[in-house]
Tab-separated table of C-alpha atoms and ligand atoms in Angstrom:
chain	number	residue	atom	x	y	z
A	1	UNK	CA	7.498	-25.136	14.677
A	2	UNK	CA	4.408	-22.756	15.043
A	3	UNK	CA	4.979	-19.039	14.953
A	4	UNK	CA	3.198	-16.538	16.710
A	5	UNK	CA	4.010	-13.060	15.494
A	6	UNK	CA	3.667	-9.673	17.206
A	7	UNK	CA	4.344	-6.497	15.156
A	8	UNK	CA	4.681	-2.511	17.339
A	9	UNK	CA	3.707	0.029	15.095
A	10	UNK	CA	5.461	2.635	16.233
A	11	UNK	CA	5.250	6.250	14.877
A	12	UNK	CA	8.842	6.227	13.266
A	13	UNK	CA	9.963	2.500	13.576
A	14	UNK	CA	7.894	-0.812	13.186
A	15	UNK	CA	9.597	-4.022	14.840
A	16	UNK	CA	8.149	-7.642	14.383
A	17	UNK	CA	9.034	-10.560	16.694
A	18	UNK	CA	8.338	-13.987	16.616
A	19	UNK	CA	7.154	-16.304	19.822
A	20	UNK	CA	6.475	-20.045	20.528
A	21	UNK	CA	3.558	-19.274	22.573
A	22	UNK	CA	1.131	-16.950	22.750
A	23	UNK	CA	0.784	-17.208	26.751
A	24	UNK	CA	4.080	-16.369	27.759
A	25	UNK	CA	6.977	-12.841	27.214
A	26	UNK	CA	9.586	-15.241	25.500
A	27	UNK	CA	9.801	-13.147	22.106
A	28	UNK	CA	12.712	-12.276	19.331
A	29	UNK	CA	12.659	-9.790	17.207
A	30	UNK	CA	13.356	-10.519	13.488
A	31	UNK	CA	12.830	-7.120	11.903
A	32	UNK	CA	12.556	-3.438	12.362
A	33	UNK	CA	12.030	-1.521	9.565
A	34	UNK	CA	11.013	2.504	9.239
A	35	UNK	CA	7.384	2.813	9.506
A	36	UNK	CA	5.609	3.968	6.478
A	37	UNK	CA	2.866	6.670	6.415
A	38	UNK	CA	0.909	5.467	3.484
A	39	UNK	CA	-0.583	2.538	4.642
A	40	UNK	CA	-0.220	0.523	1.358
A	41	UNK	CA	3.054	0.528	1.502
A	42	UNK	CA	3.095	-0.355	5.529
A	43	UNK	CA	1.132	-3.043	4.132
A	44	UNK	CA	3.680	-4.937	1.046
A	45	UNK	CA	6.022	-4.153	3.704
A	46	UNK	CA	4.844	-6.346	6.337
A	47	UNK	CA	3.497	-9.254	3.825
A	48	UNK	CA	6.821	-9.877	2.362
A	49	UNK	CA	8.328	-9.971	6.060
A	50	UNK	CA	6.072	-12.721	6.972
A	51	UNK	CA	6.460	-14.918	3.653
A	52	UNK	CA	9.665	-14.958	4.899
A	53	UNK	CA	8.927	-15.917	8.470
A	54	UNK	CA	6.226	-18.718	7.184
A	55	UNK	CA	3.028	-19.286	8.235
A	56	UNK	CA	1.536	-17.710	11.304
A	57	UNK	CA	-0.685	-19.169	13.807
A	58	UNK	CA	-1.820	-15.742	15.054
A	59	UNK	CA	-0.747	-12.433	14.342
A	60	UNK	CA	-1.216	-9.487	17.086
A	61	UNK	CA	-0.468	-5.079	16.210
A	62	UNK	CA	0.022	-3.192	18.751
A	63	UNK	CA	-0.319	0.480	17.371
A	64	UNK	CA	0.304	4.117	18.361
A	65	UNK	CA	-3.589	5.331	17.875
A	66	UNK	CA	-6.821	4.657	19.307
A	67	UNK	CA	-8.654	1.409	18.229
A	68	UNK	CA	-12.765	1.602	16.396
A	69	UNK	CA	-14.755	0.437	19.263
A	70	UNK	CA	-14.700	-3.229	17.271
A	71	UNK	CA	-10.715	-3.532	17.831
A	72	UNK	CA	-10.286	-4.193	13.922
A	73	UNK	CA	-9.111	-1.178	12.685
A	74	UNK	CA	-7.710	2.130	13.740
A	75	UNK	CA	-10.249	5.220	14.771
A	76	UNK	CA	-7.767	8.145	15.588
A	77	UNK	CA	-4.364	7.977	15.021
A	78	UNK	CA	-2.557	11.678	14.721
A	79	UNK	CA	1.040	10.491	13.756
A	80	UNK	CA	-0.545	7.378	11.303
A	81	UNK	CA	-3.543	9.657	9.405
A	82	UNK	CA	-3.786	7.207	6.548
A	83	UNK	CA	-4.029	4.076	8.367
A	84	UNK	CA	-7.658	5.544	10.090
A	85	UNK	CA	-10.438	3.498	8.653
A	86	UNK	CA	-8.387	0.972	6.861
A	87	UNK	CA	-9.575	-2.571	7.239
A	88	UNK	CA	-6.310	-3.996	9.010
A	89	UNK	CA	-7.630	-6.934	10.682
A	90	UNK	CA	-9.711	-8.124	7.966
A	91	UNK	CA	-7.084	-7.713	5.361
A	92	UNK	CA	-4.110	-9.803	7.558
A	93	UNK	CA	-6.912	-12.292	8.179
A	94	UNK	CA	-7.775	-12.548	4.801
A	95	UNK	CA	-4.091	-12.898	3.384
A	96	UNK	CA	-3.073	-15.341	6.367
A	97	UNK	CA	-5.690	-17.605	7.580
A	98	UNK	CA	-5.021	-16.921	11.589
A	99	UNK	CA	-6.561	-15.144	14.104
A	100	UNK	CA	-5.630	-11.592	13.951
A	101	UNK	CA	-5.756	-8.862	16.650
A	102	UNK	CA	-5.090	-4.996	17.076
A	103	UNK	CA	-4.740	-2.988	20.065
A	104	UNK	CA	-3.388	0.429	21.246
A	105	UNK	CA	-0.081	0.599	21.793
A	106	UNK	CA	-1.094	1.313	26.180
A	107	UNK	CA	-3.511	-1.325	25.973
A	108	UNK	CA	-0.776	-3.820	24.822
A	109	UNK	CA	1.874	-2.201	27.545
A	110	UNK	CA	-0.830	-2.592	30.330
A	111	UNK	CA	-1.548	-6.259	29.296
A	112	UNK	CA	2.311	-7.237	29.253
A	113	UNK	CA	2.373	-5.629	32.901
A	114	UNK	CA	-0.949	-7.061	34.174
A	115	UNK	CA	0.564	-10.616	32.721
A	116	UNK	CA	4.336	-11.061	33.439
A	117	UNK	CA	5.434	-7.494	34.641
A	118	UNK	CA	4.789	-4.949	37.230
A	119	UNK	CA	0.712	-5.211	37.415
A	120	UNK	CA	0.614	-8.577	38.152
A	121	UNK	CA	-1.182	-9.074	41.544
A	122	UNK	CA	-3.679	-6.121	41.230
A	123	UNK	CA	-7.174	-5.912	40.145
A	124	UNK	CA	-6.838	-1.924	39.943
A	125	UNK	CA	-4.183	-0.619	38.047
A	126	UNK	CA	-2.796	1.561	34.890
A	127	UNK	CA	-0.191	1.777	32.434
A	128	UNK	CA	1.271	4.884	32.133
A	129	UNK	CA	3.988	6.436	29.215
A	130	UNK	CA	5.442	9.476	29.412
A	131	UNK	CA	7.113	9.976	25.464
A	132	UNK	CA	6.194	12.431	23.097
A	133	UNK	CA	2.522	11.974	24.201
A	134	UNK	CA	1.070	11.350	27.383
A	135	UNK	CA	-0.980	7.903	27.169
A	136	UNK	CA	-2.763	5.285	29.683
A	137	UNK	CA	-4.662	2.672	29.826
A	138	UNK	CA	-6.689	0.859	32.705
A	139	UNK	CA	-7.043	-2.722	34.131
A	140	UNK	CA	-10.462	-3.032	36.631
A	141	UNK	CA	-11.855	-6.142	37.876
A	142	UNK	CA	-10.792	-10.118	38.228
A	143	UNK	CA	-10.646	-11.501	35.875
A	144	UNK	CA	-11.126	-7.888	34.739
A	145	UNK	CA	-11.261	-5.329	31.757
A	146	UNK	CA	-8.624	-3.433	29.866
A	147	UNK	CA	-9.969	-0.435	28.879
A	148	UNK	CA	-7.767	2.558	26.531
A	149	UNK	CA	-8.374	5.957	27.577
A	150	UNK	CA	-7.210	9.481	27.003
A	151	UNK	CA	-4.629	10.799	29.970
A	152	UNK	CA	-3.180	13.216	28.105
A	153	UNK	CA	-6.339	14.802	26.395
A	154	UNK	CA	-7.941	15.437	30.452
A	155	UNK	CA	-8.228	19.289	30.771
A	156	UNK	CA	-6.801	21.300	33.329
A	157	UNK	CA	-8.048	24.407	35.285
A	158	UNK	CA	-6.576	27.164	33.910
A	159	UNK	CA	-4.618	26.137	31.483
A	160	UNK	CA	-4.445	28.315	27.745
A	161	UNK	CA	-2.138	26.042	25.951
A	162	UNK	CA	-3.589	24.542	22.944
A	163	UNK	CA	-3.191	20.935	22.310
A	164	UNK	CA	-1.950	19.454	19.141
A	165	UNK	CA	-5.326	17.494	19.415
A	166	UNK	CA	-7.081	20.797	19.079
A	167	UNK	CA	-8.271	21.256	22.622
A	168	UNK	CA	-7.084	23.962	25.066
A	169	UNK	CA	-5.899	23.126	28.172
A	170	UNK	CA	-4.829	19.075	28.374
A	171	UNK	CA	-2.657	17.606	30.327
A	172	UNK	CA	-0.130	16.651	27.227
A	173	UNK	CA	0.473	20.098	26.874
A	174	UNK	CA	2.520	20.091	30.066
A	175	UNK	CA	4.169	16.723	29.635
A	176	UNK	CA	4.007	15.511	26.058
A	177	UNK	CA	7.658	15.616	24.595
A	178	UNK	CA	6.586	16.661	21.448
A	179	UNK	CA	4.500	19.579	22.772
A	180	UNK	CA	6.974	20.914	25.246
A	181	UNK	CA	10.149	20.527	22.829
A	182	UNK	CA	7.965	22.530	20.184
A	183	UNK	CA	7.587	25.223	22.643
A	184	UNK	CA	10.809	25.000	24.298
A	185	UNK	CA	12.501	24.986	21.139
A	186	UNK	CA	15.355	22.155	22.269
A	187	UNK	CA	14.969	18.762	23.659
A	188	UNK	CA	13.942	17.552	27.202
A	189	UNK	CA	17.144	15.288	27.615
A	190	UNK	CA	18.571	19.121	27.851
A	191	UNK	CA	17.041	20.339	30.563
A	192	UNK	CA	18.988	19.929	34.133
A	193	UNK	CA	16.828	23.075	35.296
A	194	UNK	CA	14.650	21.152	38.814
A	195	UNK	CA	12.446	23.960	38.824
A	196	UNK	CA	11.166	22.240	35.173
A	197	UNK	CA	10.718	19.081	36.648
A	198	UNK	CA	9.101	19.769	39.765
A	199	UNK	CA	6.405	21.790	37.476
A	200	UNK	CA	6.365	18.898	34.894
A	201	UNK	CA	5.118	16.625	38.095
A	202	UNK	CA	2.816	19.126	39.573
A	203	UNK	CA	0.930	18.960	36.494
A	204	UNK	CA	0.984	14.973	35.887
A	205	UNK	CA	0.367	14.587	39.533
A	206	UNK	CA	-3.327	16.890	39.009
A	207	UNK	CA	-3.695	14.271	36.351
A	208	UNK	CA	-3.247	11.337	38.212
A	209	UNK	CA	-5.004	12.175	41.308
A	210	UNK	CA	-7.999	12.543	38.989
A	211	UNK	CA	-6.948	9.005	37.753
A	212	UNK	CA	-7.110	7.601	41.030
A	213	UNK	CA	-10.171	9.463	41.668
A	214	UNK	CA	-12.450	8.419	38.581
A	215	UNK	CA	-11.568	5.005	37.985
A	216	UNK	CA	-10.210	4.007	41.434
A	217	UNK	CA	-7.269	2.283	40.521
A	218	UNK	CA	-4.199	1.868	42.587
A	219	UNK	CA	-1.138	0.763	41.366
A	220	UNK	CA	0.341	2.726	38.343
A	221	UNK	CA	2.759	1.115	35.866
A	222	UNK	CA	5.323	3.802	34.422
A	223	UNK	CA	7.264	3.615	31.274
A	224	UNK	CA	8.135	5.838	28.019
A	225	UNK	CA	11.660	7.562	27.388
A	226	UNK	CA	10.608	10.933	29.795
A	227	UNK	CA	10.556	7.979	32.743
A	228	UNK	CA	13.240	6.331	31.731
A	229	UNK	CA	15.976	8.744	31.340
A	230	UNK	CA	15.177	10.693	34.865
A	231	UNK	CA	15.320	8.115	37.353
A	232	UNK	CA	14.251	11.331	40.017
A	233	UNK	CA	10.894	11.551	38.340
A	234	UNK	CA	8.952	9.044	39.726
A	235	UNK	CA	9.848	9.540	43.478
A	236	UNK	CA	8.953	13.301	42.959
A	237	UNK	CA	6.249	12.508	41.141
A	238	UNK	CA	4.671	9.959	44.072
A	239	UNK	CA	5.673	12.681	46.923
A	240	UNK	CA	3.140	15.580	44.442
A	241	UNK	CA	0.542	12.879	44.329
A	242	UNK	CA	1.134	11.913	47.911
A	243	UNK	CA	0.351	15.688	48.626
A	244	UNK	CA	-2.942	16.031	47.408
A	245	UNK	CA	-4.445	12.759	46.998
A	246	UNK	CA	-6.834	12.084	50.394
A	247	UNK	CA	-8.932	9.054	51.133
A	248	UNK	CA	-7.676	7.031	48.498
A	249	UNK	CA	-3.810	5.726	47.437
A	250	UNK	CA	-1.753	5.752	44.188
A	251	UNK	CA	1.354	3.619	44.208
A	252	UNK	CA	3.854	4.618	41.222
A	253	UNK	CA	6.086	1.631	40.294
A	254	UNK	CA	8.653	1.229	36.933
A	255	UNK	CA	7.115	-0.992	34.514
A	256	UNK	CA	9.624	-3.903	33.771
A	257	UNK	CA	9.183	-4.868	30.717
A	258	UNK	CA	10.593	-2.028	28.896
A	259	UNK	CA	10.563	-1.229	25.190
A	260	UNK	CA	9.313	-4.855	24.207
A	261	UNK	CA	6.501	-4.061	26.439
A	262	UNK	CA	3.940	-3.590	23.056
A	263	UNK	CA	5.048	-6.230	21.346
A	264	UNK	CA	4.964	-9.078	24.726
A	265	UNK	CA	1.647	-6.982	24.883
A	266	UNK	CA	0.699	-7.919	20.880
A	267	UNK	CA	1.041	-11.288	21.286
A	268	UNK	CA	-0.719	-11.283	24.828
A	269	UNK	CA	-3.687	-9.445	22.564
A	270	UNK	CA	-4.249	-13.104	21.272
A	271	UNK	CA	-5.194	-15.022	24.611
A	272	UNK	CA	-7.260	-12.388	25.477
A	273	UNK	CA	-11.069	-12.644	24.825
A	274	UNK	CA	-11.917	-9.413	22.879
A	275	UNK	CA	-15.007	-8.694	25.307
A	276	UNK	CA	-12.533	-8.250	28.229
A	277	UNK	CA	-11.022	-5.092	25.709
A	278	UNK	CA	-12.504	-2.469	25.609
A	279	UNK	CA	-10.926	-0.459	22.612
B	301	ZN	ZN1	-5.203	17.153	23.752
């Protein structure tokens, strides 16, 4: 039987699944295994997982960093610095003799949505994950274009904090886990405080009006672990936007698909043509 396989590179865990068909979300997950930092060793490690698995007849990586503009390896990638640069595509093509494609990690999210999940009937619509970072990506157009951009890295008025990126003032600095647990000092799961929380959407809510704004889109897609484990947040969060945004509308929705969300993206990376990407 052919084997497609999808692999999420996650920043502390990679998981592999194998799938029938490229064209629909029917996956299973063989493996999970601790990501490595040197990308060598990421490397052997996935190799010997597929010998095992057999013969591919397409591979797609969904990955936690931004894509080079060619999709065929990895251009910025702040939690994977050794894997920027390195020929990934080329080298799984090489060893396995299938087509092979790579994507950021939103990128594949948005495409599970836009195929089998929440995103399915619009032509104008994002992908949104609130985690340790603050990431999006956007669908425009029929049959359209999926394009990876930088939510979290917009700058707001007014705002001193510096970024982990290095910039002052972006949005992730007010609702990136990692950033506000380093400054808090303890972890969000913690905090019952509403005050926080009603802040913590002010601030996404400036971000996504701009969203709505610049690219037009209209339905939003929301996942990541900050979503997931405050059910309040995206009602408050639609009421802040509600607020401010004029002449224009932004409908938040959950995404559906849930953690497997890169991986049903991964494989989705491989029925779509790479000009309708744009990494
Ligand atoms: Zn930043």
């Amino acid at each position: 039987m052919t084997n497609y396989i999808c692999i999420d590179v996650g920043g502390t865990t990679t998981r592999i699944a194998t799938a029938e068909s490229s064209e629909r979300a029917e996956i299973t997950i063989v493996e999970r295994f601790p990501t490595q930092a040197k990308y060598e060793l990421q490397l052997e490690a996935l190799h010997s997982i597929l010998v095992q698995i057999g013969q591919p007849a397409g591979i797609g990586l969904s990955l936690g960093g931004q894509m080079a503009r060619d999709g065929r390896s990895v251009a910025v990638a702040p939690n994977l610095p050794d894997y920027v640069g390195q020929p990934l595509v080329e080298t799984l093509e090489q060893r396995w003799h299938c087509p092979v494609r790579l994507g950021h990690d939103t990128v594949c999210g948005l495409l599970a949505e836009k195929n089998f999940g929440a995103l399915q009937t619009s032509e104008r619509c994002a992908y949104l994950t609130l985690s340790t970072g603050t990431g999006a990506a956007i669908f425009l157009g029929s049959p359209g274009l999926a394009i990876s951009i930088e939510i979290g890295h917009q700058v707001l008025d007014s705002n001193p904090l510096i970024c982990l990126c290095g910039q002052i003032g972006c949005l992730e600095t007010c609702t990136g886990g990692r950033q506000l647990e380093q400054r808090l000092g303890y972890e969000l799961t913690r905090i019952v405080d509403h005050g926080f929380w009603e802040q913590y959407c002010e601030k996404l809510a400036i971000g996504l009006v701009n969203l709505a704004h610049l690219t037009r889109v209209e339905l939003v897609a929301v996942s990541g672990s900050i979503a997931l484990k405050n059910e309040f947040l995206l009602p408050l969060l639609q009421r802040k936007i509600d607020e401010r945004l004029l002449n224009a509308r932004l409908t938040l929705t959950s995404a559906l698909l849930g953690e497997n969300a890169p991986l049903i993206g991964a494989l989705a990376l491989l029925q779509t043509p790479p000009e309708r990407i744009l990494h």
